[in-house]
XYZ file of C-alpha atoms in Angstrom:
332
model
C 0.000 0.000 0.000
C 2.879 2.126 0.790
C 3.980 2.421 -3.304
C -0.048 3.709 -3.422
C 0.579 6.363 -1.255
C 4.348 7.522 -3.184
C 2.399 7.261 -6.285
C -0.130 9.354 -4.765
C 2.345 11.627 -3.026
C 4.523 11.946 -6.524
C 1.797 12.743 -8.599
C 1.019 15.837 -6.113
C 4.555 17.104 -6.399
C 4.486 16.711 -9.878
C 1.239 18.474 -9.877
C 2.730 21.391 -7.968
C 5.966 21.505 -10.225
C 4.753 21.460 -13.481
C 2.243 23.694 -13.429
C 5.077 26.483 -15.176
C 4.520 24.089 -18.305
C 0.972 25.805 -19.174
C 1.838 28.939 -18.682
C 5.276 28.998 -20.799
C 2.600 27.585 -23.560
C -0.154 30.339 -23.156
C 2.650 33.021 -23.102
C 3.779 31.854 -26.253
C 0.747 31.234 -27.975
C 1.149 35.290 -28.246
C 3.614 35.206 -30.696
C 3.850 31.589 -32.085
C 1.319 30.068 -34.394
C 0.850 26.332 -34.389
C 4.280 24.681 -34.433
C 2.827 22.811 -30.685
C 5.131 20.291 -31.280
C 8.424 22.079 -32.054
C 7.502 24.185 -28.643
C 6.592 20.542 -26.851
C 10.107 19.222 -28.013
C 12.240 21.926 -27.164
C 10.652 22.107 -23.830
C 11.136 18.585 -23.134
C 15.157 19.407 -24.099
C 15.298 21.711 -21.387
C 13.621 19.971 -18.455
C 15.473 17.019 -20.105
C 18.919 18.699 -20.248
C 19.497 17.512 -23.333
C 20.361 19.626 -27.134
C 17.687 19.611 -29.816
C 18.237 20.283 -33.103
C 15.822 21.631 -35.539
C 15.946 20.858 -39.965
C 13.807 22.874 -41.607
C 13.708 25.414 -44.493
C 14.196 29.110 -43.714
C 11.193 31.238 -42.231
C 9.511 28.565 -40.292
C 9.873 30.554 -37.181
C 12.696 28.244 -35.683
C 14.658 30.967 -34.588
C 11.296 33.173 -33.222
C 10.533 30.026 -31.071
C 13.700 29.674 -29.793
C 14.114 33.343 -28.370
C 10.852 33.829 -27.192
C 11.103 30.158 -25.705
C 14.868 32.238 -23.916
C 12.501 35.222 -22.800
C 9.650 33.600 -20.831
C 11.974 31.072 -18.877
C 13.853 34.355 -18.443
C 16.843 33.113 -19.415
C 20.131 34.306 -20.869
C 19.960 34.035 -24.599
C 22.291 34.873 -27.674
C 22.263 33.485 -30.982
C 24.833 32.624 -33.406
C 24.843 33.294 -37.044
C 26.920 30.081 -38.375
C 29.076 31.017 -41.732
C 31.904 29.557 -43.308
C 34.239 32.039 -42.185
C 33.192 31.694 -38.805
C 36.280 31.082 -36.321
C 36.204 29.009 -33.096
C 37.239 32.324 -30.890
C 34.181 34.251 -32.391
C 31.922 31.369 -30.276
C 33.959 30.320 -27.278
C 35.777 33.882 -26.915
C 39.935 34.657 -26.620
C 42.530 36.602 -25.028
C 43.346 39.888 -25.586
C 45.992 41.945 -24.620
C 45.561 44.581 -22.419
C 48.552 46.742 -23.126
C 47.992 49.368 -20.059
C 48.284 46.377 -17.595
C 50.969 44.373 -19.898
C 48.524 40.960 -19.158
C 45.821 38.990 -21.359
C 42.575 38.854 -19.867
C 39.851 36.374 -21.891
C 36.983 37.928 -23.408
C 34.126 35.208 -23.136
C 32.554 33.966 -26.457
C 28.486 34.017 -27.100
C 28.565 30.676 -25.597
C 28.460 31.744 -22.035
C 24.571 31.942 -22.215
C 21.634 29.398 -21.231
C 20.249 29.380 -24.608
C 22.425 29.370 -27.147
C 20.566 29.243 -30.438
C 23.477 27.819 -33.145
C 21.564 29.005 -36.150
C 22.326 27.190 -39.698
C 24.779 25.028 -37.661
C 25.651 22.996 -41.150
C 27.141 26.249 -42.481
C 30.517 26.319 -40.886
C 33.642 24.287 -40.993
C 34.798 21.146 -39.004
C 36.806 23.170 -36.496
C 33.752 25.489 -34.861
C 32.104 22.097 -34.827
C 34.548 20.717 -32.779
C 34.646 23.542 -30.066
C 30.957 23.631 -29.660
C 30.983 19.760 -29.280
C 33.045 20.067 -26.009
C 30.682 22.697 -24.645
C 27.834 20.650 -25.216
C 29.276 17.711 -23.970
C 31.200 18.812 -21.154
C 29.237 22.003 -20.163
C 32.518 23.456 -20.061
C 34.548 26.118 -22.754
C 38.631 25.742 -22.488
C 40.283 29.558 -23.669
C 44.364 29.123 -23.577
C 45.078 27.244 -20.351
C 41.637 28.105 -18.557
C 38.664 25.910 -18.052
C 35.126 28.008 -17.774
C 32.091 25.939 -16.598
C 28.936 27.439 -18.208
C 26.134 28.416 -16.101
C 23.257 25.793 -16.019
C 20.709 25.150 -17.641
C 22.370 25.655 -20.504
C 21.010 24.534 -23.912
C 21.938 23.998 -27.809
C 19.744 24.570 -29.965
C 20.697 24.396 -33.810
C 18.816 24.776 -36.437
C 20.217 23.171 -39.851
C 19.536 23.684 -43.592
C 18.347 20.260 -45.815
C 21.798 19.481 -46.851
C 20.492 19.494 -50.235
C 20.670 23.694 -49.903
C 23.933 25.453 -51.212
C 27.124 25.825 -48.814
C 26.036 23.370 -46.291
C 28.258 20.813 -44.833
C 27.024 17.312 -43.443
C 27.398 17.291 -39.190
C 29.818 14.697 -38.166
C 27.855 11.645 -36.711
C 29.262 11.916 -33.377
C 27.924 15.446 -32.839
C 24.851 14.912 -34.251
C 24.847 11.925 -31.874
C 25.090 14.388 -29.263
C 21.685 16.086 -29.369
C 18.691 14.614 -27.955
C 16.386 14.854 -29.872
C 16.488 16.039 -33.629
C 13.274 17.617 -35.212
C 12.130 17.979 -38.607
C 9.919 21.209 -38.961
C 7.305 21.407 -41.651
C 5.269 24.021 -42.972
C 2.205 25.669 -41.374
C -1.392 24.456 -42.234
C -3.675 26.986 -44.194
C -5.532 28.061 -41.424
C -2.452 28.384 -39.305
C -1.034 30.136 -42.400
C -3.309 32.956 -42.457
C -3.639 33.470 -38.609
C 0.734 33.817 -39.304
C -0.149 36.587 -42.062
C -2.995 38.349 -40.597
C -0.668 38.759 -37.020
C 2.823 39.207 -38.548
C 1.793 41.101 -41.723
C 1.575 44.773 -39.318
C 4.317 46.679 -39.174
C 5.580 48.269 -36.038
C 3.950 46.770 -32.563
C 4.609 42.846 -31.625
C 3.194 41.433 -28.550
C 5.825 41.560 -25.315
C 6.986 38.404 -23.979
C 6.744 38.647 -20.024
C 8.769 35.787 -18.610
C 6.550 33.215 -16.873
C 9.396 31.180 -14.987
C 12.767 31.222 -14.051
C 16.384 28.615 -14.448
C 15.783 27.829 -10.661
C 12.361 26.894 -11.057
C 13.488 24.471 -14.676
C 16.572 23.023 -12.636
C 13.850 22.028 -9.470
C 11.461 20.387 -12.194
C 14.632 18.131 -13.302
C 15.365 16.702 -9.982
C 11.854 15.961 -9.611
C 11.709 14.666 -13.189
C 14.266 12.245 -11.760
C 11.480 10.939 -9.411
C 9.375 9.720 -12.062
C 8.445 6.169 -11.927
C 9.215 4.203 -15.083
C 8.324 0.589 -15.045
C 11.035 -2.164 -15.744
C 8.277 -3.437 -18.786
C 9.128 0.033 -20.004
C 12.210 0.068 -19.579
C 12.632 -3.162 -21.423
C 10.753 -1.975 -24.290
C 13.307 1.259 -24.543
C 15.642 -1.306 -24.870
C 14.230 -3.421 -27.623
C 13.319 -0.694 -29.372
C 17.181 0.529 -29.560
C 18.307 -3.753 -30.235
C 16.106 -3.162 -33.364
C 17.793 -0.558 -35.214
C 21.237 -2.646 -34.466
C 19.769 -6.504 -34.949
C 16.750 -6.395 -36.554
C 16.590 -9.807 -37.348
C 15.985 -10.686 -33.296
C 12.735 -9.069 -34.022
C 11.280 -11.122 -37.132
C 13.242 -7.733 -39.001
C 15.512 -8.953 -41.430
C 14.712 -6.762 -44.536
C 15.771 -4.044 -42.152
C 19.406 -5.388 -41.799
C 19.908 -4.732 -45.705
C 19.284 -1.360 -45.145
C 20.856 0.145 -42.113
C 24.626 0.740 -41.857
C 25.038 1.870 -37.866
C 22.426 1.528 -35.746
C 21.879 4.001 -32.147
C 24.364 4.301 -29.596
C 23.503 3.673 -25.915
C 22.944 7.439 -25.624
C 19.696 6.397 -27.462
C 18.793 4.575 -24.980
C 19.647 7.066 -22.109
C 18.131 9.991 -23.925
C 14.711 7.998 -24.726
C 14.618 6.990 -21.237
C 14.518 10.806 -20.475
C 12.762 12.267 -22.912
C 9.878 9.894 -21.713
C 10.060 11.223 -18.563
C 9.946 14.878 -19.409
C 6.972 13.905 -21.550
C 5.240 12.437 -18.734
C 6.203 15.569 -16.265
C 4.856 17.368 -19.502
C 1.332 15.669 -18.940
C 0.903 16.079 -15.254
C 1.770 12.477 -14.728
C 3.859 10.790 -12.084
C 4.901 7.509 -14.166
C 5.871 6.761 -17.981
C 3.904 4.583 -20.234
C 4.769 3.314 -23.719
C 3.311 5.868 -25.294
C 5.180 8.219 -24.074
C 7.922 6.775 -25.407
C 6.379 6.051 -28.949
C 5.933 9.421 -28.674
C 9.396 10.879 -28.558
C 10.732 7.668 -30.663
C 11.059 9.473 -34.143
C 13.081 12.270 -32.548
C 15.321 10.471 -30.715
C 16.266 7.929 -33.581
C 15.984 9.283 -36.769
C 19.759 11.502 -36.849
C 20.711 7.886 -35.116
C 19.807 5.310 -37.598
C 22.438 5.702 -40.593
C 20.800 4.228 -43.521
C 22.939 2.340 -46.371
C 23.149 2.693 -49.968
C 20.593 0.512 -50.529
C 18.316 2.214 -48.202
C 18.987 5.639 -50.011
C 19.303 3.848 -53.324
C 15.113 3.021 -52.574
C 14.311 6.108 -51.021
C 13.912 5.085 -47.727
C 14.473 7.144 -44.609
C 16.213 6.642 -41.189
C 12.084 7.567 -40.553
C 10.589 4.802 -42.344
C 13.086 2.559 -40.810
C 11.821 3.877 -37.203
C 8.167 3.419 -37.893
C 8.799 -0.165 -39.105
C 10.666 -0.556 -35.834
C 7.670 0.542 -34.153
C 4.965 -1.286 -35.610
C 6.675 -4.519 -35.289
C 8.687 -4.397 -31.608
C 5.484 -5.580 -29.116
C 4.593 -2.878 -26.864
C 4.247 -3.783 -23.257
């Protein structure tokens, strides 16, 4: 009877902590059309503490969610315009000289913010790459000699070009491994369309942001988000579902082997297990079912499954793979 009462006693907590979650939505219904689940999934990157990043054409808002997202947690924000010229000082910072005191002091790069919105990441060349992967892995920036921790939460999110567009560059696997959750933004629906063009076509006046919550408020819904209760059935379906995309043939799969190269890392498997959490601390609720996990699947897998030649020979996509991955693995 005891679990009854945790369960109960959990669920209130969670009741009491999440309640931030509607409000960040209303405030940003003010400015954002639609796009409910691009909000939903960067949300459940920060109470997941994990990097999202966002493939989309231009002018599907990416970058107006991401700010106003930065403004009503009332968080630090910068964004970085990614180019080919861009230099791994201009993001991490340097030293300069100071040549009244004779010494170098370091001048601290746009990364030393919560939000730091990496915009048309696929634009620049392997070596910025490279220094934001050790921030976003480490939570750390190294300038000369010094180590700088960066202030928590802190939070990549990139949006990238189709690599089909002009003067992009493919992402290295293992820093594409290292977001989250990668999202694949579409276009508005007609009505949402017009509601865009009747707000946004006014010059002058936009609706303020006013901020809703704060970091110390997101960092107390993690730990609690920690408390979540997710059953060992669950758990063991996470699993399976990663052991798919590597042997399919355990799972009465084997047209799938043909056609994927590398299947997900265990960071799969750790981010799904989180992401399914958040989603349920999303929802008010105190334990994880599989369908919170089916829900976050596709964005945890699909810049994880690397399809072969064949594969891209027939047109299929690291998404078809996943949904054939999902239909077939039993759900508990």
């Amino acid at each position: 009877m005891s679990n009854d009462v945790d369960m109960r006693a959990l669920g209130e907590k969670i009741e009491l902590h999440s309640a931030f979650i509607d409000d960040i939505y209303s405030e940003l219904d003010k400015v954002i059309v639609g796009q409910r689940y691009m909000i939903d999934r960067l949300l459940i990157g920060l109470l997941a503490d994990g990097h999202v990043l966002l493939e989309g054409v231009p002018g599907l808002a990416k970058t107006l969610t991401v700010s106003s997202l930065a403004k009503v947690i009332n968080t630090k924000f910068q964004r970085i315009q990614f180019t080919p010229d861009l230099l791994p000082a201009d993001l991490i910072g340097t030293l300069i000289y100071n040549q009244k005191e004779s010494q170098f002091t370091v001048k601290k790069g746009p990364i030393f913010a919560n939000i730091v919105l990496a915009d048309e990441i696929n634009r620049s060349p392997a070596k910025v790459q490279s220094a934001l992967l050790e921030a976003m892995q480490e939570k750390q920036v190294t300038i000369s000699e010094t180590t700088f921790p960066l202030e928590a939460p802190f939070l990549v999110l990139a949006t990238q070009n189709p690599v089909e567009q002009e003067g992009t560059y493919n992402l290295p696997e293992a820093q594409v491994d290292r977001f989250m959750l990668k999202l694949k933004v579409g276009y508005p629906t007609e009505s949402e369309e017009l509601e865009i063009m009747r707000r946004m076509a006014k010059t002058g006046q936009k609706p303020e942001l006013k901020p809703v919550t704060d970091a110390e408020t997101i960092l107390k819904a993690r730990d609690v988000i920690n408390e979540i209760y997710t059953d060992e059935k669950v758990e063991r379906y996470i699993v399976d579902l990663i052991f798919a995309t590597r042997y399919p043939d355990r799972f009465d799969m084997a047209d799938l082997k043909e056609l994927i190269s590398f299947g997900a890392s265990p960071r799969a498997s750790i981010n799904m297990n989180l992401a399914a959490r958040a989603h349920a601390f999303m929802e008010h609720r105190a334990y994880v079912t599989p369908e919170d996990v089916r829900v976050i699947a596709q964005d945890v897998l699909r810049h994880r499954i690397i399809p072969t030649f064949e594969a891209e020979a027939e047109d299929i996509s690291p998404e078809d793979i996943v949904q054939k991955i999902l239909s077939s693995v039993q759900v508990p």
